Short mmCIF file of C-alpha atoms and ligand atoms in Angstrom, two decimals:
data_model
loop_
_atom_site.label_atom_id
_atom_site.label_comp_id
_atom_site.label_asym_id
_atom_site.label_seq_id
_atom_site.Cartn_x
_atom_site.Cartn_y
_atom_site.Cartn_z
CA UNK A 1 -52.98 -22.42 -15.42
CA UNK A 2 -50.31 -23.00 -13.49
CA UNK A 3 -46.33 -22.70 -14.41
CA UNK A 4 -42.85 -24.55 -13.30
CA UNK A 5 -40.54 -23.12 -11.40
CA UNK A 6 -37.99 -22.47 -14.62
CA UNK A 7 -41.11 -20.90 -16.64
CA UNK A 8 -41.84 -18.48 -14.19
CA UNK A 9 -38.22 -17.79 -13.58
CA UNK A 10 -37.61 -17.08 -17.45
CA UNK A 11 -40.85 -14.70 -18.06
CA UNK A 12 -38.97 -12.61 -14.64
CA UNK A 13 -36.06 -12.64 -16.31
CA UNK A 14 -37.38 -10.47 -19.18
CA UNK A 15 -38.80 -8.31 -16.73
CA UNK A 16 -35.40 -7.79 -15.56
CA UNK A 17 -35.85 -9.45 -12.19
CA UNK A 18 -32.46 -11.47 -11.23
CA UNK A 19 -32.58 -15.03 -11.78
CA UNK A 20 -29.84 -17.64 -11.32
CA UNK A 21 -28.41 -18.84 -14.95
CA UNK A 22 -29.72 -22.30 -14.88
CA UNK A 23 -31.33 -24.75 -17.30
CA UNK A 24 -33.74 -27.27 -17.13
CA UNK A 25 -33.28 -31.19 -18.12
CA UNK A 26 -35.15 -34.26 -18.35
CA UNK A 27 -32.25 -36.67 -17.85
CA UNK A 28 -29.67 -37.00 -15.24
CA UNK A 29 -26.94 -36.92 -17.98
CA UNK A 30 -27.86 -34.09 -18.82
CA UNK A 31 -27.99 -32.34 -15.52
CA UNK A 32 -24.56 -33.12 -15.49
CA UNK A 33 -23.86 -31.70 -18.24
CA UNK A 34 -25.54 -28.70 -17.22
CA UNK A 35 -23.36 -28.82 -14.12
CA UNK A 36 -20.28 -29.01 -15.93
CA UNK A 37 -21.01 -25.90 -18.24
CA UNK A 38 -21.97 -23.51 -15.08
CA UNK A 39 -18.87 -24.93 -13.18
CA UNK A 40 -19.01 -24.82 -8.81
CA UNK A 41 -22.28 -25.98 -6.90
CA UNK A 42 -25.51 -26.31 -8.39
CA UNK A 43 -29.00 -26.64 -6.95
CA UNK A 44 -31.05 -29.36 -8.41
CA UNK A 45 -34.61 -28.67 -8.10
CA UNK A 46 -37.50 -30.86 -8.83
CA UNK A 47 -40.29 -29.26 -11.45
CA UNK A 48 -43.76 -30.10 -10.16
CA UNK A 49 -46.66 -28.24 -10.05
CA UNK A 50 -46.69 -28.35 -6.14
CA UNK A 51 -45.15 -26.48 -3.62
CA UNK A 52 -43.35 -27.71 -0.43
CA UNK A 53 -40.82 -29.37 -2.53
CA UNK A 54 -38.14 -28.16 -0.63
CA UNK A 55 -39.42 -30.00 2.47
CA UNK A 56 -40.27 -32.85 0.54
CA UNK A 57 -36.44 -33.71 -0.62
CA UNK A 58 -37.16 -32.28 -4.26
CA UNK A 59 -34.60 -29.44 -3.87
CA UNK A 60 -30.67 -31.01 -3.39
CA UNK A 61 -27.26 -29.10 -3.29
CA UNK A 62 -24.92 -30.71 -5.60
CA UNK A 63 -20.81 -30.14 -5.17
CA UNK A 64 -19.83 -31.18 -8.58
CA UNK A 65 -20.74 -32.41 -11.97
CA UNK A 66 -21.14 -36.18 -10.99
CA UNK A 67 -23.20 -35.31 -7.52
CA UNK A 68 -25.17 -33.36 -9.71
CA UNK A 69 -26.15 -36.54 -11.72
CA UNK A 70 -26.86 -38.51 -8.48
CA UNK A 71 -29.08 -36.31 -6.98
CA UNK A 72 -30.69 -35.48 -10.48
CA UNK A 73 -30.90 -39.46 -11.35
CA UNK A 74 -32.83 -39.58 -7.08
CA UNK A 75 -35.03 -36.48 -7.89
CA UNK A 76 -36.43 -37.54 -11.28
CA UNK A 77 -37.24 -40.79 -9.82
CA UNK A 78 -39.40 -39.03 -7.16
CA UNK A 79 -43.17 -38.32 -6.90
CA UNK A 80 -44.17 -35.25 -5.11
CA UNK A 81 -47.33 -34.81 -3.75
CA UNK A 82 -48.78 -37.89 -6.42
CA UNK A 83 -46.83 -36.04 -9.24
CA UNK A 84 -44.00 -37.73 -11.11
CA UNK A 85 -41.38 -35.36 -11.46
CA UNK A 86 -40.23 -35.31 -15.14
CA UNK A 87 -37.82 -32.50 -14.96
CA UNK A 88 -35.36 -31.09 -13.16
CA UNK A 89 -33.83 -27.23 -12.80
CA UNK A 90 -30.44 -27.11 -12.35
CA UNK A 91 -29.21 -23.69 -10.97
CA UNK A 92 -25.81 -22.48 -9.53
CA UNK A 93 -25.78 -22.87 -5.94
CA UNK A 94 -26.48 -19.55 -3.91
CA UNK A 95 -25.07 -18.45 -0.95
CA UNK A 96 -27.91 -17.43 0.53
CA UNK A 97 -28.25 -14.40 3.61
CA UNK A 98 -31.85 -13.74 4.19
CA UNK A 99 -34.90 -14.71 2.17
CA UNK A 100 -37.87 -12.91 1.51
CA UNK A 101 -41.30 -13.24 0.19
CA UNK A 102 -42.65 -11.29 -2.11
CA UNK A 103 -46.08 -11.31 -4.58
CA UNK A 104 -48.79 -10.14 -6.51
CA UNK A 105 -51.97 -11.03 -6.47
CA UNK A 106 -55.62 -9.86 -7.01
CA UNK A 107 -57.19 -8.77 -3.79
CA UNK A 108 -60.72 -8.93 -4.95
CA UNK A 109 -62.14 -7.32 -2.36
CA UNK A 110 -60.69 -4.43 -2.84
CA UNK A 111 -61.31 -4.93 -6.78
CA UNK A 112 -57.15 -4.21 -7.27
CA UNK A 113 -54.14 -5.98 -7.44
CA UNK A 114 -52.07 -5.98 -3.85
CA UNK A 115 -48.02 -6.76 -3.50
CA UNK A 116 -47.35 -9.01 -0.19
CA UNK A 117 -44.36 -9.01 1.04
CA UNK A 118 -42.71 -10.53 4.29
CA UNK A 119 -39.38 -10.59 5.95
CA UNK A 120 -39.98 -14.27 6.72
CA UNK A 121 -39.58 -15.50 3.42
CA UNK A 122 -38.42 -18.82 2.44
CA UNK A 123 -40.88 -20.56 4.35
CA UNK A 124 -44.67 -21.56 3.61
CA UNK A 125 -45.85 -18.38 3.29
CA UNK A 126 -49.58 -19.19 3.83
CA UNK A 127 -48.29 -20.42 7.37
CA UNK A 128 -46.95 -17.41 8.38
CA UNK A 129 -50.01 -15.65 7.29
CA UNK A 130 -52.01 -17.97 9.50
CA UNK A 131 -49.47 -17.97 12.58
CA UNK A 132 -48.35 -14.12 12.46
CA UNK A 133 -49.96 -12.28 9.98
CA UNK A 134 -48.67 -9.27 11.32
CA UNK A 135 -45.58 -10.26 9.59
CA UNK A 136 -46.68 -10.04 6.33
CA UNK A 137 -47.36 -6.04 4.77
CA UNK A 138 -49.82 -5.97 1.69
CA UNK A 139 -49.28 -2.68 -0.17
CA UNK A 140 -52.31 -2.00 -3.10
CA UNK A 141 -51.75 -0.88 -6.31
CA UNK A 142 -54.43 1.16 -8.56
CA UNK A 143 -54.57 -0.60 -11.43
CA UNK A 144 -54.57 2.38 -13.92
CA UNK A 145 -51.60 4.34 -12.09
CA UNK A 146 -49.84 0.94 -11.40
CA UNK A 147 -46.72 0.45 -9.21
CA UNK A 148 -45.42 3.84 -8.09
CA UNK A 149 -41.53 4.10 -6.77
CA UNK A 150 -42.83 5.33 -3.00
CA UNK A 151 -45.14 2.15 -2.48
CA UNK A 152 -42.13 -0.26 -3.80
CA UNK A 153 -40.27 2.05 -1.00
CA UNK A 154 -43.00 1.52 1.70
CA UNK A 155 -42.69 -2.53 1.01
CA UNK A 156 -38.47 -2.29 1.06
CA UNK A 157 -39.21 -0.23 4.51
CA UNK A 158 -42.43 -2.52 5.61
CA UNK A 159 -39.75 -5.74 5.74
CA UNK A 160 -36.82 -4.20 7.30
CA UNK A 161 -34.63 -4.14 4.09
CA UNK A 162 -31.87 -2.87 4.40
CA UNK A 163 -31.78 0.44 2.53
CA UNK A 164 -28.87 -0.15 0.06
CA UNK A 165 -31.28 -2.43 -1.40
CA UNK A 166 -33.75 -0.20 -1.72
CA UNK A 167 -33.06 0.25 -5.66
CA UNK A 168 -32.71 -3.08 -6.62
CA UNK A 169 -35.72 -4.13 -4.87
CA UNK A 170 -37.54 -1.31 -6.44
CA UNK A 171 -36.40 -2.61 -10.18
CA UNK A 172 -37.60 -6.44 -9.14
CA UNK A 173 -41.03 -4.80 -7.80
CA UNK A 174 -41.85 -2.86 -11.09
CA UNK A 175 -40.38 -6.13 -12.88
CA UNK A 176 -42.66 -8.06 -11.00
CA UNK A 177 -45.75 -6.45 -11.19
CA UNK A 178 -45.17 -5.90 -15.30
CA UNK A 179 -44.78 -9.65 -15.82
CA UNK A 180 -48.28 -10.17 -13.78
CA UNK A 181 -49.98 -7.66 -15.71
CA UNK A 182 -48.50 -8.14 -18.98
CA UNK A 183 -49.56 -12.51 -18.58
CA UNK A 184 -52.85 -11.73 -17.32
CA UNK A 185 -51.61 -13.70 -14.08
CA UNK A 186 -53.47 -13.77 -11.03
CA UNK A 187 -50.32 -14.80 -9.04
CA UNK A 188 -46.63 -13.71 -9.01
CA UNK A 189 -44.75 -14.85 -6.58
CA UNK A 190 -40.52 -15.22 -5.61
CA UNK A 191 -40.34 -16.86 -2.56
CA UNK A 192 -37.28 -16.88 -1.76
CA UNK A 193 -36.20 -13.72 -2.67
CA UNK A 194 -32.62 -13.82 -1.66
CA UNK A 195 -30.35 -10.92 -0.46
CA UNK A 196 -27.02 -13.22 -1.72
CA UNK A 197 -23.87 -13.00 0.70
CA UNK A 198 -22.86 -10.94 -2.81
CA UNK A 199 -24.99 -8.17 -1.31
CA UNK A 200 -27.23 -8.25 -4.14
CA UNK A 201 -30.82 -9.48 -4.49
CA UNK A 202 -32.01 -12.35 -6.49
CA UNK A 203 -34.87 -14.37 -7.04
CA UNK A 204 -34.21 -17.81 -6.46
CA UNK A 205 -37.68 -19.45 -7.02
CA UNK A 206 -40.81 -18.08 -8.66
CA UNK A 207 -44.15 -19.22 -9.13
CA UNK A 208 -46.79 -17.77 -11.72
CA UNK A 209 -50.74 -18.43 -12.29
CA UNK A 210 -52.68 -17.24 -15.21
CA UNK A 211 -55.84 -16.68 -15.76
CA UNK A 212 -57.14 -19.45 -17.87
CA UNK A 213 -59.81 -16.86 -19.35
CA UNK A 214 -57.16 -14.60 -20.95
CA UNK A 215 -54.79 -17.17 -22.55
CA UNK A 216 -56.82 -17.06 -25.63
CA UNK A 217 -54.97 -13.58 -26.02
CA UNK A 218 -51.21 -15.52 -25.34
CA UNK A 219 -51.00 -18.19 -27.25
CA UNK A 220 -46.96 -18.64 -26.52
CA UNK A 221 -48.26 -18.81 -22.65
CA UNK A 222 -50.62 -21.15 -23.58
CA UNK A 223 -47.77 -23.24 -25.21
CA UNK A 224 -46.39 -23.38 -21.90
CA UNK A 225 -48.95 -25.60 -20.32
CA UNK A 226 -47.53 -29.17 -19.18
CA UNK A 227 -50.23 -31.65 -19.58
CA UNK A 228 -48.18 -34.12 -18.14
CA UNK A 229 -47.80 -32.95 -14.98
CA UNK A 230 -51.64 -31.57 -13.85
CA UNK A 231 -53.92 -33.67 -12.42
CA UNK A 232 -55.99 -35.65 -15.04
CA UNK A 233 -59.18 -34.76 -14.05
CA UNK A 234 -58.28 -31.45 -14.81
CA UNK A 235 -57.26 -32.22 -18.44
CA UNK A 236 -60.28 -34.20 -19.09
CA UNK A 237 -62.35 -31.71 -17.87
CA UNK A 238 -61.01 -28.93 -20.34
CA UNK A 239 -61.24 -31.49 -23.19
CA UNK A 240 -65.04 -31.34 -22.19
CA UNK A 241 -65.25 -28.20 -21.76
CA UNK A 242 -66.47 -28.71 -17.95
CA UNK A 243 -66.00 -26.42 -15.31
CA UNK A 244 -64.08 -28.28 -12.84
CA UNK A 245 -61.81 -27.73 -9.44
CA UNK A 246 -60.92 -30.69 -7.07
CA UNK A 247 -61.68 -30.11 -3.78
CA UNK A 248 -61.21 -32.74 -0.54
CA UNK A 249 -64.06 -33.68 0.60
CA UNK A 250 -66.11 -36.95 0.04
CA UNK A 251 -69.15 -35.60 -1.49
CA UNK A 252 -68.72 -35.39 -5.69
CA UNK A 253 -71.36 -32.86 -7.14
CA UNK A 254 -72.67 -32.26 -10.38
CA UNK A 255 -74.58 -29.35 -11.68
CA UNK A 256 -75.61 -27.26 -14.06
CA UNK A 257 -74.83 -23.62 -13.43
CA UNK A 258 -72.03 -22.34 -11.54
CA UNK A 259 -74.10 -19.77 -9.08
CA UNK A 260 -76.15 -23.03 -8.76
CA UNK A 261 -73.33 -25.59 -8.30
CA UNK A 262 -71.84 -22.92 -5.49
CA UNK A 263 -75.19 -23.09 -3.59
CA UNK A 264 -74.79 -26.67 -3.56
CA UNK A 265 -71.53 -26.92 -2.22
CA UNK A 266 -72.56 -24.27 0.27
CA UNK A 267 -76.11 -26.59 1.25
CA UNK A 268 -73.49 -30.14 1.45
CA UNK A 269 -71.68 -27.85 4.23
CA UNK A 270 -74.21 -26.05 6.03
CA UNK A 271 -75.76 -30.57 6.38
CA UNK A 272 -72.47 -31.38 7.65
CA UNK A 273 -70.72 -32.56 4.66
CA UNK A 274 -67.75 -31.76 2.34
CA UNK A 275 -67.73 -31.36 -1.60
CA UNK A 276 -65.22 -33.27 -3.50
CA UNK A 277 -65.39 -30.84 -6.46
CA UNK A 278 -66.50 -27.96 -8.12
CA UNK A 279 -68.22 -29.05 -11.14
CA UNK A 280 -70.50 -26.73 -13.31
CA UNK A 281 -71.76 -29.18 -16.65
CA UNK A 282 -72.97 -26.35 -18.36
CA UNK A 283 -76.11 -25.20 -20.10
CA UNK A 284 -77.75 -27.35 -22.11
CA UNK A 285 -75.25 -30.25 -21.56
CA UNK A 286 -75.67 -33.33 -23.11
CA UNK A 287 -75.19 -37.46 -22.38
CA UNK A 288 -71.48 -37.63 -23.08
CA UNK A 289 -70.60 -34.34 -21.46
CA UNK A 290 -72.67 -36.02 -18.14
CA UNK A 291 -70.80 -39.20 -19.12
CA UNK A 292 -67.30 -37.19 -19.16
CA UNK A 293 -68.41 -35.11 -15.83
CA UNK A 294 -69.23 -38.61 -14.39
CA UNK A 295 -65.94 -40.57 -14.66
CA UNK A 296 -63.77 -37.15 -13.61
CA UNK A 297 -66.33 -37.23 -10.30
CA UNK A 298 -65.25 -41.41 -10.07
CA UNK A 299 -61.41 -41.10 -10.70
CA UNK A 300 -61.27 -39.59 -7.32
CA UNK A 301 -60.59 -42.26 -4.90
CA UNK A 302 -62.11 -39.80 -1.80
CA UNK A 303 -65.31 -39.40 -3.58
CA UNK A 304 -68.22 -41.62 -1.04
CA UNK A 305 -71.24 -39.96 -3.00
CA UNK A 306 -71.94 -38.38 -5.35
CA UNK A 307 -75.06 -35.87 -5.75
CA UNK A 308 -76.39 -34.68 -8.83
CA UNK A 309 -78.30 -31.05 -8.36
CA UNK A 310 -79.70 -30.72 -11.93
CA UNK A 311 -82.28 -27.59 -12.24
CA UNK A 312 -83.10 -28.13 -16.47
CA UNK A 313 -83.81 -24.71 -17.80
CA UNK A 314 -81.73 -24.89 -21.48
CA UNK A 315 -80.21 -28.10 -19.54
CA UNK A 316 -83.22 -30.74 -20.35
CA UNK A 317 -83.38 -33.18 -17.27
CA UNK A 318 -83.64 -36.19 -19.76
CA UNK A 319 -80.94 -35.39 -21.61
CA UNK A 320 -79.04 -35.41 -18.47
CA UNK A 321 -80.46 -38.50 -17.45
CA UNK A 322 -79.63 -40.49 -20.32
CA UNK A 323 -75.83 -39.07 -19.63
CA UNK A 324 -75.91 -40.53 -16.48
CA UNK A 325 -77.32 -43.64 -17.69
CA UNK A 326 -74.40 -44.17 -20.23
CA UNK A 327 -72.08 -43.43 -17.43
CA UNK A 328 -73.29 -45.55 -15.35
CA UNK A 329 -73.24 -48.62 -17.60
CA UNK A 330 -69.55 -47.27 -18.43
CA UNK A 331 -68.30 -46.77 -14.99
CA UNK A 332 -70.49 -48.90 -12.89
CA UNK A 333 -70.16 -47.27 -9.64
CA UNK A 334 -70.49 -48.67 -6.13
CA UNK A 335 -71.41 -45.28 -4.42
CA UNK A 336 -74.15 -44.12 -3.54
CA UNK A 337 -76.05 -41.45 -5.84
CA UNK A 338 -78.68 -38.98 -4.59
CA UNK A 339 -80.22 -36.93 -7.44
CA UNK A 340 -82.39 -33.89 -7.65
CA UNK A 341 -84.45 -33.17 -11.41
CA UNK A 342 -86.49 -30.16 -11.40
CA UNK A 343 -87.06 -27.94 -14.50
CA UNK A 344 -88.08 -28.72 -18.01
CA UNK A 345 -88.52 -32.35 -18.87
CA UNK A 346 -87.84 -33.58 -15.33
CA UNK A 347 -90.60 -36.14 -15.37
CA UNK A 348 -89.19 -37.91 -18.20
CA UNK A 349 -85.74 -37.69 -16.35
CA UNK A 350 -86.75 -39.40 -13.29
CA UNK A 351 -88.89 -42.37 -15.37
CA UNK A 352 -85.56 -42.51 -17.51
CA UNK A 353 -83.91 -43.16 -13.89
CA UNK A 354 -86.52 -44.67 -12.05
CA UNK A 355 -84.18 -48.15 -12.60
CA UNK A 356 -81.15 -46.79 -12.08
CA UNK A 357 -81.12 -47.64 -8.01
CA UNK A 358 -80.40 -44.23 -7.18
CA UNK A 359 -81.46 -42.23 -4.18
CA UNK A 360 -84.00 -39.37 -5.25
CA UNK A 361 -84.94 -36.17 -3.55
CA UNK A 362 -87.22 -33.55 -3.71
CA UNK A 363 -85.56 -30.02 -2.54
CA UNK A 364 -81.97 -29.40 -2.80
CA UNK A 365 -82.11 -29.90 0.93
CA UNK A 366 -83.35 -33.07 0.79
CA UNK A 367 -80.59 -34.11 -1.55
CA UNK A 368 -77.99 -32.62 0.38
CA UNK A 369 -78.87 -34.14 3.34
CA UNK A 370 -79.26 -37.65 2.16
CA UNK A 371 -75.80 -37.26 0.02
CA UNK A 372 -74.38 -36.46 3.20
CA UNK A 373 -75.87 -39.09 5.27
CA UNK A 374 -74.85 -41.63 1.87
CA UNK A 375 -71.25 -40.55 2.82
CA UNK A 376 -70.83 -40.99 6.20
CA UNK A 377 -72.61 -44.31 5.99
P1 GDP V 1 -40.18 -24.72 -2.68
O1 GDP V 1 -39.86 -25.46 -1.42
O2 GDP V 1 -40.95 -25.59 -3.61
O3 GDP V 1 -40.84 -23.41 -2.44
O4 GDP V 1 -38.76 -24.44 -3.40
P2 GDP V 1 -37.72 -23.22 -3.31
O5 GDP V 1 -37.16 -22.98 -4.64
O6 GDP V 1 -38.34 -22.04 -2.63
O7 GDP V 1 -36.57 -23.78 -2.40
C1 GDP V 1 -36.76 -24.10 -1.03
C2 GDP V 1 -35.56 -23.71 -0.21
O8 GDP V 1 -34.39 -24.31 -0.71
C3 GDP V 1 -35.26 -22.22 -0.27
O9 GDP V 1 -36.06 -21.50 0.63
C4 GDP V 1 -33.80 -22.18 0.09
O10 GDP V 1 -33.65 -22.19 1.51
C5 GDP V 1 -33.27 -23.48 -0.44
N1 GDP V 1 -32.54 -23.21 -1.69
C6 GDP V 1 -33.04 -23.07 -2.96
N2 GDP V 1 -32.06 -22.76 -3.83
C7 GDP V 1 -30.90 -22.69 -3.10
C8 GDP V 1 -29.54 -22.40 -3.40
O11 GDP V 1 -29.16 -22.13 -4.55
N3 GDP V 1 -28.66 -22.42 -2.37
C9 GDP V 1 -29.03 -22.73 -1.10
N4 GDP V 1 -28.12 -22.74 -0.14
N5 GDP V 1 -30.30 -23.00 -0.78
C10 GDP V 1 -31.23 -22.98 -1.74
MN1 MN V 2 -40.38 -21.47 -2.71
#
């Protein structure tokens, strides 16, 4: 799950990592009137669930209280990236000296959370890990010792800081890394982290993921999540209780089993193709789950075939095919649809589809291939 800008910025705050004193509103009244009560410049930032919003005109210096409202009334009026933006942060303005990247995240790998940090903040970080990676020092923490003071020392010294900020930077490391621990995250991230022309540090934007898995154990986290502003599919797909993740390819796929739905995105690829999703159905799914998995695969406007890669085990193969069957008569697609039974009751499956115009195929191969020739078509 993924949280705004001014969410991520709060939770910080409690870990004691400086934040600007700003509030969030929904109305460009009341960014005004925001503007008014912090008095000087403000920064009015757009709250999507996107980043790049900087670059894409969502972030706007305001001089006064009545700019403020212009550029709030032009930002909530925006769509970034497909998403409306509802709300808008408005911060003081900062005066800004050098900004710097810094994050947790898991480094699975090395089965341990690592801090990345880079003297090139500001910018898209994942560019400047592309470009010059060099530029970027990772630092890894053992989970059960956690952040000591000398690694928080080697990241000040691996970015050049200079050392009078040494402390500071120390406090907003062991900040940091509580708050990701703490939420279960499995991102933290302040990019920019400003040194202000103050001569003291703050974090000026901040960016959090949690792991879906452990907000059973946060429910005020969980509170946090805005519906409104993640892609629907997504939504729908938690309401069914379906593993999903967009991806951007043409190819839509829909298994049962994530080790099995992996494979398949791995077989569309090594045949030349690209998955559209993610999309594990579950054991022992039934027709309106298949129906539900079906019209999340459809909403997707890149989507030029779909394949279904059904092995039935607790899964039965007619079961899936009547799901697909309601869908069908539901969605009525114009796409072409290669699927693959195999597995406990797959003979009934196929009769069940045998009218159903679709493409069949023996070997998940075989279905891959043909899904990928069905795209390119
Ligand atoms: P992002 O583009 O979505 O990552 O949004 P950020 O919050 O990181 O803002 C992008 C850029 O806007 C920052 O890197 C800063 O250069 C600039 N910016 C953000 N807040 C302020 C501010 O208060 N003052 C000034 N001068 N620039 C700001
Ligand atoms: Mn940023």
């Amino acid at each position: 799950m993924k949280l705004h800008e001014y969410q991520s910025k709060q939770i910080f705050g409690k870990y004691g990592v400086p934040v600007p004193k700003g509030h969030v509103a929904a109305t460009a009244m009341e960014a005004r009137q925001i503007a008014e009560e912090l008095g000087g410049r403000v920064v009015v930032k757009s709250q999507v669930l996107v980043g790049g919003r900087g670059k894409a005109g969502g972030i706007r210096l305001a001089k006064n209280p009545k700019e403020a409202e212009e550029v709030a009334a032009a930002i909530l009026g925006m769509e970034i990236k497909g998403l409306p933006v509802r709300k808008v942060l408005v911060d003081p303005a900062a005066n800004i000296e050098q900004e710097i990247y810094l994050g947790i995240t898991n480094d699975r790998a090395a089965r341990r959370p690592v801090f990345m940090a880079s003297a090139a903040g500001g910018v898209d970080i994942e560019e400047v890990a592309r470009t010059s990676p060099e530029k970027i020092i990772k630092v890894h923490i053992d989970p059960l010792l956690g952040l000591r003071d000398y690694q928080a020392r080697d990241i000040a010294l691996g970015i050049d800081l200079p050392k009078e900020h040494w402390k500071q930077f120390g406090e907003i490391c062991h900040g940091l890394y509580r708050a990701y621990m703490d939420c279960d995250a499995t991102l933290a991230e302040i990019n920019p982290l400003v040194i202000l022309k103050e001569n003291t540090l703050m974090a000026l934007d901040g960016k959090m993921l949690l792991d879906d898995n452990a907000l059973f154990r946060h429910p005020d986290l969980a509170e946090m999540r805005d519906v409104d502003e993640e892609a629907a599919a997504e939504t729908e797909a938690r309401k069914y209780d379906l593993s999903f993740i967009k991806l951007d390819g043409s190819i839509g796929c829909m298994v049962n089993g994530a080790g099995l739905a992996m494979t398949t995105m791995d077989i569309v690829k090594l045949f030349g193709g690209d998955p559209a999703n993610f999309l594990d159905i579950g054991g022992g799914a039934g027709a309106e789950k298949v129906a539900a998995a079906m019209r999340i695969i459809l909403s997707d406007k890149n989507v030029k075939a779909i394949l279904f890669n059904i092995f039935g085990g607790i899964t039965r193969c007619d079961e899936v095919a009547k799901g697909i069957l309601v869908a069908l008569k539901e969605v009525k697609p114009t796409i072409p649809m290669v699927v693959r039974l195999v597995g406990t009751n797959a003979e009934e499956g196929r009769k069940l589809l045998a009218d159903a115009k679709m493409i069949t195929a023996e070997t998940l191969a075989d279905a891959a291939k043909k899904a990928v020739a069905a795209a390119n078509a």
